[in-house]
Amino acid sequence: MPLTHDVITALAPDQSSLKAANGLTKASKWPLREISAADQLIWGECQGSGANPYRTVVDTGDHGYKCTCPSRKFPCKHALALMWMYVDDPQAFQQGNVPEWVNDWLGRRRTTSAATKPELSKTGKSLTAARIPVAEKTEDPQAESRRKAAAEKRAKDTRAALIAAADDLELWIADQLRTGLAGFLDDCSNRCRAIAARLVDGKAQALAGRLDELPARIIKLPTEERLETVLQELGKIVLLLRAWRSAPEDTELRRAISTSETRDSLIDNQDALKVTSRWEVVGEDISTRRDGLVSQATWLINLGNGPAFAVLLDFFPASLGKRASAFAAGEQFEAELIFYPARAPLRAVLATRQPGAENELPWPTAPEGDPLQPFLIQQDIAPWTSETPLLLPDGRLFRSGRSVWWQSSDAVHTLPVQSAPAQQFAGMELNQTAALWDGRRLRLFSARTNWGRIQLDD
């Protein structure tokens, strides 16, 4: 199918993308627009909000595309704009040699166009022909060396972009402290959104998301706690940046700043912690982020050996609507979990899963002493983290004015609760409680009682 305006309209995810693409067709935004001699590939560079222009390539034969922008729309507005300009004025594209970054994309993509599909024999299938060995293609050593050089260059460019993003963020934090955090609280949303956009351009997507969500966290707190919370969060980010500068190849630090490893790479990692055990779903947290993604966190407690807790994270566009969870609260199952490399392993992916046995296993015994000891240990080894799952000992919930508190049975430890559970749980004896501590309040998940298991986060 030739590239036409109808094809572009069909490819666009929504009308806003088409309008944005139409606005990007100005020549000043595209200092480079070229076409291959075979009139099959078009590519160009579009000046975005970052220091480096975005590189965009489109295969006009099968409408494949690639862009270096961080947009989560497919295709992005830059790819649509390039198609739009080619349909409107093909003469504006000068013939040029295919650059290395386009060749690299061609080498990695899976072409699905009809032109590349093998032709079937007119005589039908042949067993004799199927037995004929297919000659293996010999690898071009020069092409392999070019791919390696391109990969090294991408890694170098990404490292440089992350360093520049870290410099910008530290300078931004210093500016907020210098001008006063009271003014920051008054304009928190706009300031965080602006620096988050700059961090996305600098390949620091994880940090961008963390700062973009900061205003939502602050607004939920009482007024008297907001200033201290902002100061603590900015301090944690500075500690994270300093730690990453001293160990830029550390996978945990890079994950907290840029992007996570893919599931396949984690499964292939021989050094990753793999734990086969019985797990129980103790809680689930679903929230919509400001970038339009829905975050779904499933919290598991380990009923065998290994890390006490694990969290399975999933992200999907909010436009897909509510999705059914793959887990039910209180469900027990046998599974192998692969943990992301970390100083205190917590986030994991599900490798294999079998239904739980008919016999239900009890929870492990809660640690003796200070119930916040796991949080303190994690803050010592990874002070940039904010939340730690806890298994609390015997205790009960009680109200004091508008606040709800958890108190141990011996009345030695008392901790504030973030959200008040149902009224009927007040005063109930809780043998063991799974909760999340963020340094200020408990977020209750579920508990074991003399009456059985109860869910506290409904």
mmCIF file of N, CA, C and O in Angstrom, residues 186-272:
data_model
loop_
_atom_site.group_PDB
_atom_site.id
_atom_site.type_symbol
_atom_site.label_atom_id
_atom_site.label_comp_id
_atom_site.label_asym_id
_atom_site.label_seq_id
_atom_site.Cartn_x
_atom_site.Cartn_y
_atom_site.Cartn_z
ATOM 1 N N ASP A 186 4.381 26.070 46.521
ATOM 2 C CA ASP A 186 3.309 26.818 45.858
ATOM 3 C C ASP A 186 3.232 26.513 44.363
ATOM 4 O O ASP A 186 2.174 26.640 43.754
ATOM 5 N N ASP A 187 4.372 26.138 43.767
ATOM 6 C CA ASP A 187 4.414 25.881 42.321
ATOM 7 C C ASP A 187 5.020 24.509 42.046
ATOM 8 O O ASP A 187 5.736 24.320 41.066
ATOM 9 N N CYS A 188 4.743 23.566 42.920
ATOM 10 C CA CYS A 188 5.381 22.249 42.856
ATOM 11 C C CYS A 188 5.071 21.516 41.557
ATOM 12 O O CYS A 188 5.966 20.960 40.919
ATOM 13 N N SER A 189 3.814 21.523 41.152
ATOM 14 C CA SER A 189 3.418 20.749 39.980
ATOM 15 C C SER A 189 4.127 21.223 38.721
ATOM 16 O O SER A 189 4.682 20.418 37.963
ATOM 17 N N ASN A 190 4.126 22.537 38.468
ATOM 18 C CA ASN A 190 4.737 23.060 37.251
ATOM 19 C C ASN A 190 6.253 22.858 37.252
ATOM 20 O O ASN A 190 6.850 22.506 36.220
ATOM 21 N N ARG A 191 6.886 23.069 38.395
ATOM 22 C CA ARG A 191 8.338 22.922 38.453
ATOM 23 C C ARG A 191 8.756 21.478 38.251
ATOM 24 O O ARG A 191 9.731 21.198 37.537
ATOM 25 N N CYS A 192 8.054 20.559 38.871
ATOM 26 C CA CYS A 192 8.400 19.140 38.715
ATOM 27 C C CYS A 192 8.133 18.661 37.296
ATOM 28 O O CYS A 192 8.905 17.875 36.740
ATOM 29 N N ARG A 193 7.058 19.121 36.686
ATOM 30 C CA ARG A 193 6.750 18.716 35.324
ATOM 31 C C ARG A 193 7.820 19.231 34.352
ATOM 32 O O ARG A 193 8.234 18.524 33.416
ATOM 33 N N ALA A 194 8.324 20.452 34.588
ATOM 34 C CA ALA A 194 9.341 21.024 33.694
ATOM 35 C C ALA A 194 10.656 20.254 33.785
ATOM 36 O O ALA A 194 11.259 19.907 32.767
ATOM 37 N N ILE A 195 11.132 19.963 34.995
ATOM 38 C CA ILE A 195 12.401 19.248 35.125
ATOM 39 C C ILE A 195 12.235 17.799 34.673
ATOM 40 O O ILE A 195 13.175 17.198 34.123
ATOM 41 N N ALA A 196 11.055 17.212 34.852
ATOM 42 C CA ALA A 196 10.822 15.835 34.400
ATOM 43 C C ALA A 196 10.931 15.748 32.881
ATOM 44 O O ALA A 196 11.490 14.773 32.353
ATOM 45 N N ALA A 197 10.425 16.746 32.173
ATOM 46 C CA ALA A 197 10.530 16.749 30.712
ATOM 47 C C ALA A 197 11.990 16.824 30.276
ATOM 48 O O ALA A 197 12.402 16.157 29.317
ATOM 49 N N ARG A 198 12.797 17.613 30.956
ATOM 50 C CA ARG A 198 14.222 17.708 30.623
ATOM 51 C C ARG A 198 14.939 16.402 30.927
ATOM 52 O O ARG A 198 15.858 15.997 30.196
ATOM 53 N N LEU A 199 14.520 15.710 31.989
ATOM 54 C CA LEU A 199 15.150 14.434 32.323
ATOM 55 C C LEU A 199 14.805 13.360 31.294
ATOM 56 O O LEU A 199 15.639 12.499 30.989
ATOM 57 N N VAL A 200 13.601 13.385 30.759
ATOM 58 C CA VAL A 200 13.231 12.428 29.714
ATOM 59 C C VAL A 200 14.112 12.633 28.489
ATOM 60 O O VAL A 200 14.594 11.664 27.878
ATOM 61 N N ASP A 201 14.357 13.889 28.129
ATOM 62 C CA ASP A 201 15.257 14.167 27.005
ATOM 63 C C ASP A 201 16.664 13.659 27.283
ATOM 64 O O ASP A 201 17.394 13.302 26.353
ATOM 65 N N GLY A 202 17.047 13.622 28.546
ATOM 66 C CA GLY A 202 18.380 13.158 28.920
ATOM 67 C C GLY A 202 18.444 11.677 29.226
ATOM 68 O O GLY A 202 19.410 11.217 29.841
ATOM 69 N N LYS A 203 17.439 10.905 28.817
ATOM 70 C CA LYS A 203 17.390 9.448 28.989
ATOM 71 C C LYS A 203 17.224 9.012 30.444
ATOM 72 O O LYS A 203 17.373 7.832 30.753
ATOM 73 N N ALA A 204 16.915 9.930 31.350
ATOM 74 C CA ALA A 204 16.735 9.586 32.767
ATOM 75 C C ALA A 204 15.249 9.426 33.057
ATOM 76 O O ALA A 204 14.652 10.171 33.834
ATOM 77 N N GLN A 205 14.625 8.414 32.440
ATOM 78 C CA GLN A 205 13.181 8.247 32.526
ATOM 79 C C GLN A 205 12.719 7.916 33.940
ATOM 80 O O GLN A 205 11.661 8.376 34.381
ATOM 81 N N ALA A 206 13.458 7.081 34.659
ATOM 82 C CA ALA A 206 13.024 6.693 36.001
ATOM 83 C C ALA A 206 13.018 7.883 36.950
ATOM 84 O O ALA A 206 12.080 8.070 37.733
ATOM 85 N N LEU A 207 14.051 8.705 36.887
ATOM 86 C CA LEU A 207 14.088 9.911 37.712
ATOM 87 C C LEU A 207 12.985 10.876 37.315
ATOM 88 O O LEU A 207 12.381 11.534 38.168
ATOM 89 N N ALA A 208 12.714 10.960 36.011
ATOM 90 C CA ALA A 208 11.647 11.842 35.544
ATOM 91 C C ALA A 208 10.304 11.419 36.129
ATOM 92 O O ALA A 208 9.523 12.251 36.599
ATOM 93 N N GLY A 209 10.025 10.122 36.115
ATOM 94 C CA GLY A 209 8.778 9.642 36.692
ATOM 95 C C GLY A 209 8.696 9.894 38.185
ATOM 96 O O GLY A 209 7.633 10.226 38.710
ATOM 97 N N ARG A 210 9.819 9.751 38.879
ATOM 98 C CA ARG A 210 9.829 9.965 40.332
ATOM 99 C C ARG A 210 9.502 11.418 40.672
ATOM 100 O O ARG A 210 8.722 11.690 41.591
ATOM 101 N N LEU A 211 10.078 12.343 39.930
ATOM 102 C CA LEU A 211 9.809 13.763 40.198
ATOM 103 C C LEU A 211 8.417 14.157 39.724
ATOM 104 O O LEU A 211 7.770 15.013 40.335
ATOM 105 N N ASP A 212 7.961 13.538 38.647
ATOM 106 C CA ASP A 212 6.639 13.868 38.132
ATOM 107 C C ASP A 212 5.541 13.439 39.103
ATOM 108 O O ASP A 212 4.460 14.047 39.143
ATOM 109 N N GLU A 213 5.798 12.395 39.888
ATOM 110 C CA GLU A 213 4.809 11.908 40.845
ATOM 111 C C GLU A 213 4.932 12.581 42.210
ATOM 112 O O GLU A 213 4.078 12.365 43.080
ATOM 113 N N LEU A 214 5.976 13.372 42.424
ATOM 114 C CA LEU A 214 6.180 14.002 43.727
ATOM 115 C C LEU A 214 5.024 14.909 44.142
ATOM 116 O O LEU A 214 4.581 14.853 45.304
ATOM 117 N N PRO A 215 4.477 15.767 43.259
ATOM 118 C CA PRO A 215 3.352 16.621 43.686
ATOM 119 C C PRO A 215 2.151 15.817 44.191
ATOM 120 O O PRO A 215 1.490 16.220 45.158
ATOM 121 N N ALA A 216 1.856 14.672 43.559
ATOM 122 C CA ALA A 216 0.710 13.858 43.996
ATOM 123 C C ALA A 216 0.948 13.292 45.389
ATOM 124 O O ALA A 216 0.016 13.163 46.183
ATOM 125 N N ARG A 217 2.190 12.947 45.695
ATOM 126 C CA ARG A 217 2.508 12.448 47.030
ATOM 127 C C ARG A 217 2.375 13.546 48.076
ATOM 128 O O ARG A 217 1.872 13.316 49.180
ATOM 129 N N ILE A 218 2.812 14.734 47.728
ATOM 130 C CA ILE A 218 2.810 15.834 48.695
ATOM 131 C C ILE A 218 1.386 16.266 49.039
ATOM 132 O O ILE A 218 1.067 16.537 50.198
ATOM 133 N N ILE A 219 0.535 16.325 48.034
ATOM 134 C CA ILE A 219 -0.810 16.856 48.249
ATOM 135 C C ILE A 219 -1.621 15.963 49.182
ATOM 136 O O ILE A 219 -2.591 16.423 49.814
ATOM 137 N N LYS A 220 -1.258 14.690 49.318
ATOM 138 C CA LYS A 220 -1.987 13.779 50.199
ATOM 139 C C LYS A 220 -1.615 13.954 51.663
ATOM 140 O O LYS A 220 -2.307 13.437 52.543
ATOM 141 N N LEU A 221 -0.514 14.660 51.925
ATOM 142 C CA LEU A 221 -0.001 14.784 53.290
ATOM 143 C C LEU A 221 -0.621 15.974 54.004
ATOM 144 O O LEU A 221 -1.048 16.951 53.361
ATOM 145 N N PRO A 222 -0.650 15.941 55.323
ATOM 146 C CA PRO A 222 -1.047 17.144 56.073
ATOM 147 C C PRO A 222 -0.083 18.302 55.762
ATOM 148 O O PRO A 222 1.093 18.084 55.461
ATOM 149 N N THR A 223 -0.586 19.514 55.865
ATOM 150 C CA THR A 223 0.210 20.678 55.489
ATOM 151 C C THR A 223 1.518 20.758 56.253
ATOM 152 O O THR A 223 2.572 21.099 55.681
ATOM 153 N N GLU A 224 1.489 20.408 57.533
ATOM 154 C CA GLU A 224 2.696 20.549 58.353
ATOM 155 C C GLU A 224 3.781 19.539 58.004
ATOM 156 O O GLU A 224 4.932 19.699 58.427
ATOM 157 N N GLU A 225 3.461 18.507 57.204
ATOM 158 C CA GLU A 225 4.453 17.488 56.861
ATOM 159 C C GLU A 225 5.025 17.669 55.457
ATOM 160 O O GLU A 225 5.991 16.992 55.096
ATOM 161 N N ARG A 226 4.474 18.561 54.674
ATOM 162 C CA ARG A 226 4.859 18.653 53.267
ATOM 163 C C ARG A 226 6.284 19.165 53.086
ATOM 164 O O ARG A 226 7.037 18.635 52.260
ATOM 165 N N LEU A 227 6.666 20.171 53.821
ATOM 166 C CA LEU A 227 7.991 20.751 53.646
ATOM 167 C C LEU A 227 9.080 19.726 53.961
ATOM 168 O O LEU A 227 10.055 19.572 53.208
ATOM 169 N N GLU A 228 8.921 19.027 55.077
ATOM 170 C CA GLU A 228 9.917 18.029 55.462
ATOM 171 C C GLU A 228 9.962 16.877 54.454
ATOM 172 O O GLU A 228 11.047 16.346 54.154
ATOM 173 N N THR A 229 8.813 16.495 53.919
ATOM 174 C CA THR A 229 8.776 15.416 52.929
ATOM 175 C C THR A 229 9.525 15.805 51.666
ATOM 176 O O THR A 229 10.282 15.002 51.098
ATOM 177 N N VAL A 230 9.325 17.031 51.192
ATOM 178 C CA VAL A 230 10.043 17.501 50.009
ATOM 179 C C VAL A 230 11.546 17.503 50.263
ATOM 180 O O VAL A 230 12.339 17.058 49.415
ATOM 181 N N LEU A 231 11.963 17.984 51.412
ATOM 182 C CA LEU A 231 13.380 18.033 51.741
ATOM 183 C C LEU A 231 13.977 16.627 51.771
ATOM 184 O O LEU A 231 15.083 16.398 51.256
ATOM 185 N N GLN A 232 13.263 15.678 52.349
ATOM 186 C CA GLN A 232 13.755 14.307 52.399
ATOM 187 C C GLN A 232 13.835 13.691 51.002
ATOM 188 O O GLN A 232 14.827 13.023 50.667
ATOM 189 N N GLU A 233 12.834 13.931 50.186
ATOM 190 C CA GLU A 233 12.830 13.344 48.846
ATOM 191 C C GLU A 233 13.955 13.922 47.988
ATOM 192 O O GLU A 233 14.644 13.180 47.272
ATOM 193 N N LEU A 234 14.159 15.219 48.039
ATOM 194 C CA LEU A 234 15.256 15.817 47.275
ATOM 195 C C LEU A 234 16.597 15.309 47.785
ATOM 196 O O LEU A 234 17.529 15.087 46.999
ATOM 197 N N GLY A 235 16.705 15.109 49.080
ATOM 198 C CA GLY A 235 17.941 14.561 49.636
ATOM 199 C C GLY A 235 18.194 13.146 49.148
ATOM 200 O O GLY A 235 19.338 12.775 48.844
ATOM 201 N N LYS A 236 17.154 12.319 49.077
ATOM 202 C CA LYS A 236 17.310 10.956 48.577
ATOM 203 C C LYS A 236 17.746 10.955 47.115
ATOM 204 O O LYS A 236 18.573 10.128 46.692
ATOM 205 N N ILE A 237 17.212 11.875 46.326
ATOM 206 C CA ILE A 237 17.586 11.952 44.920
ATOM 207 C C ILE A 237 19.050 12.350 44.779
ATOM 208 O O ILE A 237 19.785 11.815 43.935
ATOM 209 N N VAL A 238 19.504 13.298 45.597
ATOM 210 C CA VAL A 238 20.915 13.691 45.556
ATOM 211 C C VAL A 238 21.809 12.511 45.929
ATOM 212 O O VAL A 238 22.842 12.269 45.294
ATOM 213 N N LEU A 239 21.428 11.747 46.954
ATOM 214 C CA LEU A 239 22.210 10.568 47.332
ATOM 215 C C LEU A 239 22.255 9.563 46.182
ATOM 216 O O LEU A 239 23.302 8.944 45.921
ATOM 217 N N LEU A 240 21.136 9.390 45.490
ATOM 218 C CA LEU A 240 21.092 8.475 44.354
ATOM 219 C C LEU A 240 22.036 8.945 43.243
ATOM 220 O O LEU A 240 22.785 8.140 42.666
ATOM 221 N N LEU A 241 22.015 10.231 42.944
ATOM 222 C CA LEU A 241 22.889 10.760 41.891
ATOM 223 C C LEU A 241 24.359 10.599 42.262
ATOM 224 O O LEU A 241 25.188 10.235 41.416
ATOM 225 N N ARG A 242 24.709 10.871 43.513
ATOM 226 C CA ARG A 242 26.101 10.733 43.940
ATOM 227 C C ARG A 242 26.544 9.273 43.867
ATOM 228 O O ARG A 242 27.680 8.972 43.469
ATOM 229 N N ALA A 243 25.657 8.366 44.284
ATOM 230 C CA ALA A 243 26.005 6.944 44.225
ATOM 231 C C ALA A 243 26.191 6.485 42.779
ATOM 232 O O ALA A 243 27.114 5.724 42.466
ATOM 233 N N TRP A 244 25.324 6.961 41.877
ATOM 234 C CA TRP A 244 25.437 6.564 40.476
ATOM 235 C C TRP A 244 26.703 7.118 39.838
ATOM 236 O O TRP A 244 27.349 6.437 39.027
ATOM 237 N N ARG A 245 27.078 8.325 40.172
ATOM 238 C CA ARG A 245 28.310 8.891 39.607
ATOM 239 C C ARG A 245 29.530 8.058 40.012
ATOM 240 O O ARG A 245 30.475 7.926 39.233
ATOM 241 N N SER A 246 29.519 7.515 41.217
ATOM 242 C CA SER A 246 30.655 6.720 41.677
ATOM 243 C C SER A 246 30.631 5.304 41.101
ATOM 244 O O SER A 246 31.679 4.650 41.038
ATOM 245 N N ALA A 247 29.463 4.829 40.661
ATOM 246 C CA ALA A 247 29.358 3.475 40.094
ATOM 247 C C ALA A 247 28.338 3.495 38.959
ATOM 248 O O ALA A 247 27.225 2.965 39.103
ATOM 249 N N PRO A 248 28.673 4.106 37.824
ATOM 250 C CA PRO A 248 27.693 4.262 36.735
ATOM 251 C C PRO A 248 27.251 2.952 36.104
ATOM 252 O O PRO A 248 26.208 2.912 35.450
ATOM 253 N N GLU A 249 27.996 1.869 36.262
ATOM 254 C CA GLU A 249 27.614 0.587 35.673
ATOM 255 C C GLU A 249 26.789 -0.266 36.627
ATOM 256 O O GLU A 249 26.407 -1.383 36.277
ATOM 257 N N ASP A 250 26.536 0.212 37.829
ATOM 258 C CA ASP A 250 25.728 -0.528 38.791
ATOM 259 C C ASP A 250 24.298 -0.646 38.262
ATOM 260 O O ASP A 250 23.636 0.360 37.993
ATOM 261 N N THR A 251 23.826 -1.882 38.113
ATOM 262 C CA THR A 251 22.517 -2.088 37.490
ATOM 263 C C THR A 251 21.374 -1.525 38.331
ATOM 264 O O THR A 251 20.400 -0.995 37.794
ATOM 265 N N GLU A 252 21.472 -1.635 39.648
ATOM 266 C CA GLU A 252 20.399 -1.108 40.505
ATOM 267 C C GLU A 252 20.318 0.405 40.406
ATOM 268 O O GLU A 252 19.227 0.982 40.296
ATOM 269 N N LEU A 253 21.474 1.071 40.435
ATOM 270 C CA LEU A 253 21.488 2.528 40.357
ATOM 271 C C LEU A 253 21.025 3.004 38.985
ATOM 272 O O LEU A 253 20.272 3.979 38.879
ATOM 273 N N ARG A 254 21.469 2.318 37.942
ATOM 274 C CA ARG A 254 21.051 2.712 36.601
ATOM 275 C C ARG A 254 19.543 2.520 36.425
ATOM 276 O O ARG A 254 18.877 3.314 35.764
ATOM 277 N N ARG A 255 19.016 1.460 37.036
ATOM 278 C CA ARG A 255 17.576 1.217 36.961
ATOM 279 C C ARG A 255 16.795 2.329 37.655
ATOM 280 O O ARG A 255 15.718 2.722 37.208
ATOM 281 N N ALA A 256 17.336 2.845 38.758
ATOM 282 C CA ALA A 256 16.656 3.903 39.500
ATOM 283 C C ALA A 256 16.743 5.244 38.790
ATOM 284 O O ALA A 256 15.955 6.151 39.086
ATOM 285 N N ILE A 257 17.682 5.381 37.838
ATOM 286 C CA ILE A 257 17.858 6.654 37.139
ATOM 287 C C ILE A 257 17.295 6.604 35.731
ATOM 288 O O ILE A 257 16.603 7.513 35.288
ATOM 289 N N SER A 258 17.566 5.522 35.008
ATOM 290 C CA SER A 258 17.196 5.465 33.597
ATOM 291 C C SER A 258 16.058 4.478 33.362
ATOM 292 O O SER A 258 14.905 4.775 33.637
ATOM 293 N N THR A 259 16.372 3.297 32.901
ATOM 294 C CA THR A 259 15.344 2.302 32.578
ATOM 295 C C THR A 259 15.717 0.951 33.170
ATOM 296 O O THR A 259 16.882 0.681 33.464
ATOM 297 N N SER A 260 14.713 0.106 33.333
ATOM 298 C CA SER A 260 14.924 -1.238 33.874
ATOM 299 C C SER A 260 15.396 -2.186 32.781
ATOM 300 O O SER A 260 15.166 -1.951 31.587
ATOM 301 N N GLU A 261 16.005 -3.282 33.201
ATOM 302 C CA GLU A 261 16.363 -4.323 32.265
ATOM 303 C C GLU A 261 15.103 -4.960 31.703
ATOM 304 O O GLU A 261 14.052 -4.939 32.316
ATOM 305 N N THR A 262 15.220 -5.512 30.524
ATOM 306 C CA THR A 262 14.078 -6.210 29.952
ATOM 307 C C THR A 262 13.881 -7.544 30.668
ATOM 308 O O THR A 262 14.798 -8.080 31.303
ATOM 309 N N ARG A 263 12.690 -8.067 30.554
ATOM 310 C CA ARG A 263 12.383 -9.347 31.178
ATOM 311 C C ARG A 263 13.293 -10.454 30.639
ATOM 312 O O ARG A 263 13.809 -11.278 31.395
ATOM 313 N N ASP A 264 13.507 -10.449 29.310
ATOM 314 C CA ASP A 264 14.344 -11.489 28.709
ATOM 315 C C ASP A 264 15.774 -11.418 29.213
ATOM 316 O O ASP A 264 16.393 -12.443 29.500
ATOM 317 N N SER A 265 16.314 -10.198 29.306
ATOM 318 C CA SER A 265 17.696 -10.065 29.782
ATOM 319 C C SER A 265 17.818 -10.485 31.237
ATOM 320 O O SER A 265 18.840 -11.042 31.646
ATOM 321 N N LEU A 266 16.770 -10.230 32.035
ATOM 322 C CA LEU A 266 16.805 -10.643 33.437
ATOM 323 C C LEU A 266 16.762 -12.163 33.547
ATOM 324 O O LEU A 266 17.489 -12.761 34.354
ATOM 325 N N ILE A 267 15.922 -12.805 32.741
ATOM 326 C CA ILE A 267 15.833 -14.271 32.769
ATOM 327 C C ILE A 267 17.150 -14.899 32.317
ATOM 328 O O ILE A 267 17.583 -15.932 32.847
ATOM 329 N N ASP A 268 17.819 -14.268 31.351
ATOM 330 C CA ASP A 268 19.089 -14.796 30.852
ATOM 331 C C ASP A 268 20.263 -14.495 31.776
ATOM 332 O O ASP A 268 21.349 -15.045 31.579
ATOM 333 N N ASN A 269 20.060 -13.618 32.747
ATOM 334 C CA ASN A 269 21.146 -13.240 33.656
ATOM 335 C C ASN A 269 21.431 -14.383 34.623
ATOM 336 O O ASN A 269 20.609 -14.717 35.482
ATOM 337 N N GLN A 270 22.583 -14.993 34.487
ATOM 338 C CA GLN A 270 22.935 -16.134 35.328
ATOM 339 C C GLN A 270 23.173 -15.723 36.781
ATOM 340 O O GLN A 270 23.105 -16.564 37.689
ATOM 341 N N ASP A 271 23.500 -14.450 37.004
ATOM 342 C CA ASP A 271 23.792 -13.987 38.363
ATOM 343 C C ASP A 271 22.557 -13.509 39.109
ATOM 344 O O ASP A 271 22.640 -13.190 40.301
ATOM 345 N N ALA A 272 21.416 -13.442 38.424
ATOM 346 C CA ALA A 272 20.197 -12.964 39.074
ATOM 347 C C ALA A 272 19.725 -13.965 40.127
ATOM 348 O O ALA A 272 19.862 -15.180 39.964
#
